[in-house]
Amino acid sequence: MTRAAQRLLAIQSALTNISVSDDQKVDNFILPDGAVMTAKADSVSPTNYIHIDGLIVCEYHLLDRTAQLVISAVGTQFENTASHVPNFQVIEIIPSSQVSSPQTSRNDISVKDIWATVYALFTLYHDQEIIPIVLSQEINNSEELRSYLLRSGLGRTAHAPTASKEEIYLHRATFWQGAGTQGYHNRGWLPPSSFSVAPFPLIPSFTRTPIVISGHPLRPPKPEPGETLFRRFCPSIGETLEFTYFDLRSGSTTSKHLDTFHRWHNSERVNKAWGERGSLEKHRAYITEIMNDPGVLPVIMSWNGEPMGYAEITYLKENHVAPHIPGGPGDWDRSLHVLVGEDKFRGTVRTNLWHRALIHYCFLADPRTESVMGEPKADNPSIIKVDFDSAMHIRTIFDFPYKRSALFCVPRYRFFRLDLL
């Protein structure tokens, strides 16, 4: 069997071989707004609870029936019988019979709590592309919640004559794309901010530098120094990952970000990769130049508030990589340039988490971003493995004056279709 055929079989296996393990738990899961959620999937108990900050916001039952969503099979002999797509157990969401949240009437579920419930379900059943649910008629505002799920894109109906009218199919791909967050509540991964309101309107702009001449869309104004751009709890290690816009401060006063950036670049390991060893003033000038570039976001990455790395998130259209991209980049496509400064935060598990989270942020920040790319040295096997593990592929290999690069790319559709988050 050829390597290409083996890889296609592996992808097929990842998409279709679904096994939901029993007794999975979400314990002390920190939601992006700081609320603490606990949930449990138990195939034995008929009732499962979603707790947020100690209150039971809803319950859910696994019904004695399954459902399947294959839109392309509607109206054909394969409707409800396709063997290549799994049938999933239908989950009924009901109001809590024990405790009612003080923010809602009894038997109501708030929009932000139903979003958290969807979050819990896709954490418990993360390897399911869809989760079929029904909203109990015991929920006073069930029609409001149904409208929210469908209008936001979190869920859809089957649109098939034989399908149940009450079932809503929650989509993992749309959930992780931020459906049902902005404009609905402040519990999403992008904290409330004028910077995070997307999309920024399209108006032409232009960049001319010694290495770039490019027309491109006008970019949004930069965030405030130190502003949190992204926050997500990673249950596999029990820590929260944050991306914060670089806080440089003005004048001669230093900052925690600048001191940390300076220390990292004077380590042998980081200098070998970036070649930016130097004085504090050199690094202040470097960051100042980056912050003055409308097309680049300098970001400090941290675990539980402790800085661990630095990233530059760049619009490709006005970047010197653009001429090397076959067919050219899209107007909103972005690239990543990253370093991990703290040795204790290195390792495959953490690296895959922050790398995928950076890609996730790029796609969340603007729905018009179709691809995220990177251009590591072609002879750097460690970062190349990370790129492959994030569902990237090699588009081409090209030469800068100072290095040979492999251009890696992940399209939006693939990133969210696979179980990467």
Tab-separated table of C-alpha atoms in Angstrom:
chain	number	residue	atom	x	y	z
A	1	MET	CA	0.000	0.000	0.000
A	2	THR	CA	1.334	3.444	-0.892
A	3	ARG	CA	2.015	6.054	1.789
A	4	ALA	CA	-0.715	8.261	0.303
A	5	ALA	CA	-3.268	5.460	0.575
A	6	GLN	CA	-2.201	4.731	4.155
A	7	ARG	CA	-2.648	8.390	5.077
A	8	LEU	CA	-6.122	8.514	3.506
A	9	LEU	CA	-7.119	5.428	5.477
A	10	ALA	CA	-5.849	7.045	8.670
A	11	ILE	CA	-7.950	10.147	7.978
A	12	GLN	CA	-11.006	8.006	7.267
A	13	SER	CA	-10.442	6.117	10.501
A	14	ALA	CA	-10.189	9.354	12.467
A	15	LEU	CA	-13.485	10.556	11.014
A	16	THR	CA	-15.550	7.386	11.346
A	17	ASN	CA	-14.227	5.168	14.139
A	18	ILE	CA	-16.072	6.803	17.029
A	19	SER	CA	-16.013	5.314	20.510
A	20	VAL	CA	-17.399	7.363	23.378
A	21	SER	CA	-15.949	6.101	26.628
A	22	ASP	CA	-18.156	5.831	29.718
A	23	ASP	CA	-17.845	7.903	32.866
A	24	GLN	CA	-15.936	10.768	31.301
A	25	LYS	CA	-15.777	13.824	33.546
A	26	VAL	CA	-15.422	17.558	33.319
A	27	ASP	CA	-14.227	18.487	36.801
A	28	ASN	CA	-13.397	22.072	37.760
A	29	PHE	CA	-13.479	23.109	34.107
A	30	ILE	CA	-12.807	26.848	33.962
A	31	LEU	CA	-14.955	28.604	31.377
A	32	PRO	CA	-13.473	31.611	29.553
A	33	ASP	CA	-15.346	34.059	31.804
A	34	GLY	CA	-13.905	32.427	34.937
A	35	ALA	CA	-16.986	30.425	35.897
A	36	VAL	CA	-16.236	26.860	37.016
A	37	MET	CA	-18.161	24.023	35.372
A	38	THR	CA	-18.510	20.378	36.361
A	39	ALA	CA	-20.218	17.721	34.280
A	40	LYS	CA	-20.163	13.974	33.900
A	41	ALA	CA	-21.138	11.528	31.170
A	42	ASP	CA	-22.372	8.348	32.829
A	43	SER	CA	-23.935	5.569	30.770
A	44	VAL	CA	-25.377	3.970	33.924
A	45	SER	CA	-27.067	6.903	35.636
A	46	PRO	CA	-30.234	8.109	33.867
A	47	THR	CA	-29.598	11.705	34.929
A	48	ASN	CA	-26.482	13.789	34.379
A	49	TYR	CA	-25.961	17.300	35.730
A	50	ILE	CA	-24.224	20.435	34.516
A	51	HIS	CA	-22.956	22.510	37.440
A	52	ILE	CA	-21.686	26.079	37.005
A	53	ASP	CA	-20.227	27.813	40.047
A	54	GLY	CA	-21.851	25.210	42.273
A	55	LEU	CA	-25.366	25.562	40.842
A	56	ILE	CA	-27.066	22.942	38.692
A	57	VAL	CA	-28.058	24.852	35.552
A	58	CYS	CA	-29.574	21.887	33.731
A	59	GLU	CA	-29.725	18.117	33.484
A	60	TYR	CA	-29.456	15.837	30.505
A	61	HIS	CA	-30.635	12.317	29.729
A	62	LEU	CA	-29.398	9.869	27.108
A	63	LEU	CA	-32.521	8.742	25.281
A	64	ASP	CA	-33.129	5.239	24.045
A	65	ARG	CA	-32.737	6.189	20.392
A	66	THR	CA	-30.055	7.259	17.971
A	67	ALA	CA	-29.869	9.717	15.114
A	68	GLN	CA	-27.700	10.171	12.057
A	69	LEU	CA	-27.044	13.259	9.944
A	70	VAL	CA	-25.983	12.744	6.327
A	71	ILE	CA	-27.288	15.752	4.419
A	72	SER	CA	-26.177	14.377	1.049
A	73	ALA	CA	-28.281	11.244	1.613
A	74	VAL	CA	-31.602	13.064	2.096
A	75	GLY	CA	-34.079	11.882	-0.498
A	76	THR	CA	-32.004	8.861	-1.479
A	77	GLN	CA	-32.100	5.182	-0.526
A	78	PHE	CA	-29.232	5.870	1.894
A	79	GLU	CA	-31.274	8.206	4.105
A	80	ASN	CA	-30.891	6.991	7.735
A	81	THR	CA	-29.015	3.875	6.556
A	82	ALA	CA	-25.560	5.160	5.592
A	83	SER	CA	-23.060	2.727	7.095
A	84	HIS	CA	-20.030	5.032	6.853
A	85	VAL	CA	-21.463	7.647	9.263
A	86	PRO	CA	-22.103	6.746	12.916
A	87	ASN	CA	-25.450	6.882	14.648
A	88	PHE	CA	-25.254	8.847	17.879
A	89	GLN	CA	-27.418	8.580	20.953
A	90	VAL	CA	-29.887	11.443	21.262
A	91	ILE	CA	-29.480	13.613	24.368
A	92	GLU	CA	-32.417	15.389	26.002
A	93	ILE	CA	-31.660	18.607	27.870
A	94	ILE	CA	-34.056	19.377	30.697
A	95	PRO	CA	-34.264	22.069	33.374
A	96	SER	CA	-32.822	21.275	36.765
A	97	SER	CA	-35.219	19.593	39.143
A	98	GLN	CA	-33.064	20.536	42.121
A	99	VAL	CA	-31.683	24.063	42.041
A	100	SER	CA	-32.571	27.072	39.922
A	101	SER	CA	-29.997	29.742	39.110
A	102	PRO	CA	-30.870	33.100	40.732
A	103	GLN	CA	-30.266	34.801	37.379
A	104	THR	CA	-33.099	32.910	35.655
A	105	SER	CA	-36.655	31.881	36.389
A	106	ARG	CA	-37.248	28.318	37.481
A	107	ASN	CA	-37.239	25.945	34.495
A	108	ASP	CA	-35.451	28.552	32.357
A	109	ILE	CA	-31.934	28.063	31.009
A	110	SER	CA	-29.981	31.191	30.045
A	111	VAL	CA	-28.304	31.516	26.645
A	112	LYS	CA	-24.809	31.603	28.148
A	113	ASP	CA	-25.589	28.499	30.241
A	114	ILE	CA	-26.879	26.552	27.229
A	115	TRP	CA	-23.641	27.509	25.416
A	116	ALA	CA	-21.681	26.197	28.407
A	117	THR	CA	-23.768	23.023	28.276
A	118	VAL	CA	-22.833	22.581	24.606
A	119	TYR	CA	-19.198	23.148	25.646
A	120	ALA	CA	-19.524	20.413	28.271
A	121	LEU	CA	-21.059	17.985	25.771
A	122	PHE	CA	-18.343	18.560	23.174
A	123	THR	CA	-15.733	18.080	25.897
A	124	LEU	CA	-17.299	14.834	27.064
A	125	TYR	CA	-18.048	13.595	23.531
A	126	HIS	CA	-15.225	15.418	21.748
A	127	ASP	CA	-14.778	12.755	19.085
A	128	GLN	CA	-18.339	13.158	17.786
A	129	GLU	CA	-18.729	15.469	14.802
A	130	ILE	CA	-22.344	16.002	15.765
A	131	ILE	CA	-24.408	15.603	18.922
A	132	PRO	CA	-28.162	15.156	18.373
A	133	ILE	CA	-30.189	16.817	21.142
A	134	VAL	CA	-33.774	17.631	21.980
A	135	LEU	CA	-34.863	20.450	24.266
A	136	SER	CA	-37.392	19.293	26.822
A	137	GLN	CA	-40.749	21.033	26.734
A	138	GLU	CA	-40.299	21.445	30.482
A	139	ILE	CA	-37.851	24.253	29.695
A	140	ASN	CA	-39.953	27.421	29.829
A	141	ASN	CA	-37.794	29.211	27.232
A	142	SER	CA	-37.200	26.185	24.999
A	143	GLU	CA	-38.300	28.098	21.878
A	144	GLU	CA	-35.856	30.900	22.674
A	145	LEU	CA	-33.049	28.382	23.089
A	146	ARG	CA	-34.010	26.524	19.927
A	147	SER	CA	-33.958	29.789	17.983
A	148	TYR	CA	-30.569	30.656	19.490
A	149	LEU	CA	-29.011	27.315	18.556
A	150	LEU	CA	-30.292	27.442	14.984
A	151	ARG	CA	-29.786	31.144	14.241
A	152	SER	CA	-26.257	31.183	15.665
A	153	GLY	CA	-25.238	28.115	13.654
A	154	LEU	CA	-24.437	26.008	16.719
A	155	GLY	CA	-26.979	23.484	15.491
A	156	ARG	CA	-29.101	22.597	12.502
A	157	THR	CA	-32.074	20.440	11.663
A	158	ALA	CA	-31.955	17.526	9.250
A	159	HIS	CA	-34.394	19.003	6.687
A	160	ALA	CA	-35.442	15.469	5.812
A	161	PRO	CA	-39.087	14.362	5.511
A	162	THR	CA	-38.421	11.330	7.716
A	163	ALA	CA	-36.418	13.188	10.365
A	164	SER	CA	-37.730	14.083	13.792
A	165	LYS	CA	-38.809	17.728	13.905
A	166	GLU	CA	-37.604	18.194	17.466
A	167	GLU	CA	-34.011	17.033	17.059
A	168	ILE	CA	-31.255	19.609	16.728
A	169	TYR	CA	-27.849	18.460	15.502
A	170	LEU	CA	-25.085	20.333	17.317
A	171	HIS	CA	-21.975	20.713	15.151
A	172	ARG	CA	-18.509	20.427	16.652
A	173	ALA	CA	-17.050	22.474	13.779
A	174	THR	CA	-19.364	25.445	14.260
A	175	PHE	CA	-19.043	25.333	18.052
A	176	TRP	CA	-15.251	25.685	17.873
A	177	GLN	CA	-15.611	28.452	15.292
A	178	GLY	CA	-17.273	30.529	18.006
A	179	ALA	CA	-20.891	30.119	16.933
A	180	GLY	CA	-23.267	31.501	19.546
A	181	THR	CA	-20.710	33.671	21.367
A	182	GLN	CA	-20.131	37.174	19.993
A	183	GLY	CA	-23.332	39.158	20.101
A	184	TYR	CA	-25.021	36.646	22.420
A	185	HIS	CA	-22.984	36.604	25.653
A	186	ASN	CA	-19.483	37.277	27.031
A	187	ARG	CA	-18.487	33.700	27.821
A	188	GLY	CA	-16.520	32.975	24.630
A	189	TRP	CA	-12.790	32.477	24.116
A	190	LEU	CA	-12.352	36.052	22.884
A	191	PRO	CA	-12.889	38.295	25.935
A	192	PRO	CA	-15.210	41.302	25.515
A	193	SER	CA	-13.313	44.041	23.702
A	194	SER	CA	-13.819	46.548	20.926
A	195	PHE	CA	-10.868	44.803	19.239
A	196	SER	CA	-12.625	41.419	19.189
A	197	VAL	CA	-15.738	42.681	17.398
A	198	ALA	CA	-15.445	41.114	13.936
A	199	PRO	CA	-15.468	41.484	11.083
A	200	PHE	CA	-13.632	44.749	10.535
A	201	PRO	CA	-15.042	46.485	7.415
A	202	LEU	CA	-13.264	46.029	4.099
A	203	ILE	CA	-11.489	49.092	2.737
A	204	PRO	CA	-8.322	49.108	0.587
A	205	SER	CA	-4.932	49.931	2.023
A	206	PHE	CA	-1.324	49.681	0.849
A	207	THR	CA	2.088	48.758	2.250
A	208	ARG	CA	5.435	49.833	0.795
A	209	THR	CA	8.666	48.840	2.559
A	210	PRO	CA	12.151	47.846	1.335
A	211	ILE	CA	10.950	44.219	1.075
A	212	VAL	CA	7.177	44.508	0.481
A	213	ILE	CA	4.954	46.296	-2.028
A	214	SER	CA	1.378	45.147	-1.596
A	215	GLY	CA	-2.247	46.206	-1.739
A	216	HIS	CA	-4.384	44.680	0.994
A	217	PRO	CA	-7.350	45.449	3.278
A	218	LEU	CA	-6.987	48.069	6.010
A	219	ARG	CA	-6.188	46.250	9.254
A	220	PRO	CA	-8.007	46.871	12.565
A	221	PRO	CA	-6.388	49.179	15.148
A	222	LYS	CA	-4.169	47.377	17.648
A	223	PRO	CA	-5.479	46.223	21.052
A	224	GLU	CA	-4.587	48.013	24.266
A	225	PRO	CA	-1.176	47.046	25.754
A	226	GLY	CA	-1.635	44.053	28.034
A	227	GLU	CA	-5.128	43.297	26.724
A	228	THR	CA	-6.145	39.639	26.819
A	229	LEU	CA	-7.004	38.427	23.316
A	230	PHE	CA	-7.807	34.768	23.928
A	231	ARG	CA	-8.426	32.517	26.915
A	232	ARG	CA	-9.103	28.771	26.994
A	233	PHE	CA	-8.914	26.135	29.688
A	234	CYS	CA	-7.074	22.980	28.571
A	235	PRO	CA	-8.499	20.043	30.543
A	236	SER	CA	-5.735	17.644	29.490
A	237	ILE	CA	-3.281	19.534	31.722
A	238	GLY	CA	-5.760	21.420	33.943
A	239	GLU	CA	-4.398	24.879	33.091
A	240	THR	CA	-5.637	27.990	31.299
A	241	LEU	CA	-3.864	29.249	28.186
A	242	GLU	CA	-3.936	32.999	27.532
A	243	PHE	CA	-2.721	35.217	24.700
A	244	THR	CA	-2.049	38.813	25.716
A	245	TYR	CA	-1.123	41.745	23.514
A	246	PHE	CA	2.453	42.846	24.274
A	247	ASP	CA	2.719	45.489	27.010
A	248	LEU	CA	5.831	47.525	26.218
A	249	ARG	CA	5.164	50.763	28.095
A	250	SER	CA	6.655	54.015	26.856
A	251	GLY	CA	9.783	55.918	27.751
A	252	SER	CA	12.665	54.410	29.704
A	253	THR	CA	10.492	52.296	32.016
A	254	THR	CA	10.668	48.591	31.355
A	255	SER	CA	7.823	46.102	31.656
A	256	LYS	CA	7.360	42.496	32.672
A	257	HIS	CA	6.772	41.543	29.040
A	258	LEU	CA	9.892	43.339	27.809
A	259	ASP	CA	12.098	41.958	30.606
A	260	THR	CA	10.865	38.435	29.850
A	261	PHE	CA	11.277	38.845	26.087
A	262	HIS	CA	14.835	40.178	26.647
A	263	ARG	CA	15.756	37.244	28.903
A	264	TRP	CA	14.385	34.694	26.462
A	265	HIS	CA	16.289	36.066	23.477
A	266	ASN	CA	19.552	35.985	25.402
A	267	SER	CA	19.206	32.269	26.075
A	268	GLU	CA	21.303	30.058	23.829
A	269	ARG	CA	18.376	27.929	22.699
A	270	VAL	CA	16.136	30.816	21.600
A	271	ASN	CA	19.013	32.760	20.041
A	272	LYS	CA	19.923	29.739	17.931
A	273	ALA	CA	16.447	29.799	16.385
A	274	TRP	CA	15.756	33.549	16.227
A	275	GLY	CA	19.203	35.173	16.202
A	276	GLU	CA	18.045	38.243	18.146
A	277	ARG	CA	20.431	38.189	21.099
A	278	GLY	CA	21.152	41.712	22.351
A	279	SER	CA	20.563	44.539	24.792
A	280	LEU	CA	17.299	45.597	26.379
A	281	GLU	CA	17.237	48.646	24.112
A	282	LYS	CA	17.664	46.467	21.035
A	283	HIS	CA	14.659	44.411	22.080
A	284	ARG	CA	12.633	47.519	22.918
A	285	ALA	CA	13.316	48.799	19.404
A	286	TYR	CA	12.401	45.402	17.922
A	287	ILE	CA	9.038	45.281	19.701
A	288	THR	CA	8.351	48.957	18.976
A	289	GLU	CA	8.794	48.288	15.261
A	290	ILE	CA	6.477	45.262	15.449
A	291	MET	CA	3.823	47.213	17.374
A	292	ASN	CA	3.957	49.982	14.780
A	293	ASP	CA	3.343	47.495	11.967
A	294	PRO	CA	-0.443	47.300	11.383
A	295	GLY	CA	-0.107	43.798	9.979
A	296	VAL	CA	1.532	42.094	12.976
A	297	LEU	CA	0.233	41.271	16.469
A	298	PRO	CA	2.996	40.622	19.049
A	299	VAL	CA	1.557	38.309	21.698
A	300	ILE	CA	2.753	36.910	25.017
A	301	MET	CA	1.497	33.385	25.698
A	302	SER	CA	1.029	32.225	29.290
A	303	TRP	CA	-0.093	29.234	31.325
A	304	ASN	CA	-2.188	30.190	34.373
A	305	GLY	CA	-0.857	33.739	34.070
A	306	GLU	CA	2.837	32.757	33.874
A	307	PRO	CA	4.512	33.867	30.603
A	308	MET	CA	5.842	30.936	28.617
A	309	GLY	CA	6.306	32.115	25.040
A	310	TYR	CA	5.998	34.778	22.370
A	311	ALA	CA	4.167	34.774	19.030
A	312	GLU	CA	3.872	37.111	16.080
A	313	ILE	CA	0.541	36.733	14.303
A	314	THR	CA	0.942	38.239	10.846
A	315	TYR	CA	-1.335	39.084	7.944
A	316	LEU	CA	0.259	37.373	4.959
A	317	LYS	CA	-0.901	39.719	2.212
A	318	GLU	CA	1.608	42.415	3.237
A	319	ASN	CA	4.305	40.042	4.471
A	320	HIS	CA	7.516	39.118	2.680
A	321	VAL	CA	6.334	35.482	2.576
A	322	ALA	CA	3.475	36.380	0.203
A	323	PRO	CA	5.416	36.097	-3.113
A	324	HIS	CA	6.360	32.512	-2.240
A	325	ILE	CA	2.757	31.330	-1.718
A	326	PRO	CA	1.407	29.500	-4.802
A	327	GLY	CA	-1.570	31.520	-6.019
A	328	GLY	CA	-0.927	34.139	-3.353
A	329	PRO	CA	-2.497	34.510	0.109
A	330	GLY	CA	-6.085	35.492	0.796
A	331	ASP	CA	-6.841	38.993	2.070
A	332	TRP	CA	-7.302	37.751	5.644
A	333	ASP	CA	-4.934	34.763	5.759
A	334	ARG	CA	-2.399	34.800	8.575
A	335	SER	CA	0.903	33.236	9.586
A	336	LEU	CA	2.632	32.372	12.857
A	337	HIS	CA	6.166	32.973	14.138
A	338	VAL	CA	6.622	31.507	17.597
A	339	LEU	CA	9.092	30.825	20.395
A	340	VAL	CA	8.763	29.018	23.740
A	341	GLY	CA	10.944	30.867	26.220
A	342	GLU	CA	10.569	28.764	29.367
A	343	ASP	CA	12.100	25.307	29.318
A	344	LYS	CA	9.583	23.936	31.822
A	345	PHE	CA	6.767	24.626	29.364
A	346	ARG	CA	8.322	22.686	26.494
A	347	GLY	CA	7.116	19.230	25.470
A	348	THR	CA	4.766	17.680	22.952
A	349	VAL	CA	1.521	17.967	24.944
A	350	ARG	CA	1.823	21.666	25.742
A	351	THR	CA	3.247	22.494	22.321
A	352	ASN	CA	0.298	20.934	20.506
A	353	LEU	CA	-2.095	22.806	22.807
A	354	TRP	CA	-0.680	26.302	22.272
A	355	HIS	CA	0.027	25.752	18.572
A	356	ARG	CA	-3.523	24.668	17.837
A	357	ALA	CA	-4.839	27.455	20.066
A	358	LEU	CA	-2.937	30.040	18.008
A	359	ILE	CA	-4.543	28.675	14.851
A	360	HIS	CA	-7.887	28.638	16.649
A	361	TYR	CA	-7.452	32.301	17.611
A	362	CYS	CA	-6.640	33.313	14.030
A	363	PHE	CA	-9.838	31.722	12.756
A	364	LEU	CA	-11.941	33.139	15.605
A	365	ALA	CA	-10.583	36.664	15.198
A	366	ASP	CA	-12.058	37.028	11.702
A	367	PRO	CA	-14.424	34.607	9.925
A	368	ARG	CA	-12.881	35.677	6.600
A	369	THR	CA	-9.557	34.041	7.467
A	370	GLU	CA	-9.522	30.913	5.301
A	371	SER	CA	-5.983	29.650	5.971
A	372	VAL	CA	-3.264	29.881	8.610
A	373	MET	CA	0.318	29.254	7.534
A	374	GLY	CA	3.828	28.872	8.883
A	375	GLU	CA	7.227	28.798	7.245
A	376	PRO	CA	9.694	26.928	9.481
A	377	LYS	CA	13.146	25.938	8.355
A	378	ALA	CA	12.789	22.952	6.064
A	379	ASP	CA	15.375	21.045	8.163
A	380	ASN	CA	13.645	21.622	11.536
A	381	PRO	CA	11.974	18.266	12.237
A	382	SER	CA	10.506	19.207	15.626
A	383	ILE	CA	8.397	22.161	14.460
A	384	ILE	CA	7.509	20.332	11.245
A	385	LYS	CA	6.025	17.522	13.364
A	386	VAL	CA	4.041	20.096	15.353
A	387	ASP	CA	2.674	21.545	12.106
A	388	PHE	CA	1.650	18.112	10.845
A	389	ASP	CA	0.001	17.337	14.206
A	390	SER	CA	-2.113	20.495	13.766
A	391	ALA	CA	-3.450	19.160	10.430
A	392	MET	CA	-1.178	21.388	8.343
A	393	HIS	CA	0.221	20.297	5.012
A	394	ILE	CA	3.226	21.418	2.965
A	395	ARG	CA	2.216	23.728	0.119
A	396	THR	CA	5.727	24.331	-1.166
A	397	ILE	CA	9.407	24.653	-0.263
A	398	PHE	CA	11.152	27.931	-1.038
A	399	ASP	CA	14.324	29.886	-0.266
A	400	PHE	CA	14.751	33.119	1.631
A	401	PRO	CA	18.225	34.701	1.376
A	402	TYR	CA	18.936	33.335	4.867
A	403	LYS	CA	17.103	29.981	5.049
A	404	ARG	CA	15.189	27.305	3.147
A	405	SER	CA	11.586	27.222	4.342
A	406	ALA	CA	8.761	24.736	4.159
A	407	LEU	CA	5.446	26.549	3.713
A	408	PHE	CA	2.839	24.846	5.881
A	409	CYS	CA	-0.870	25.579	5.623
A	410	VAL	CA	-4.098	24.549	7.344
A	411	PRO	CA	-7.428	25.588	5.800
A	412	ARG	CA	-10.298	26.571	8.076
A	413	TYR	CA	-12.561	23.730	6.967
A	414	ARG	CA	-10.024	20.997	7.715
A	415	PHE	CA	-8.959	22.448	11.066
A	416	PHE	CA	-12.493	22.500	12.441
A	417	ARG	CA	-13.630	19.282	10.785
A	418	LEU	CA	-11.037	17.235	12.667
A	419	ASP	CA	-10.990	16.648	16.427
A	420	LEU	CA	-8.049	18.946	17.225
A	421	LEU	CA	-9.344	21.049	20.105
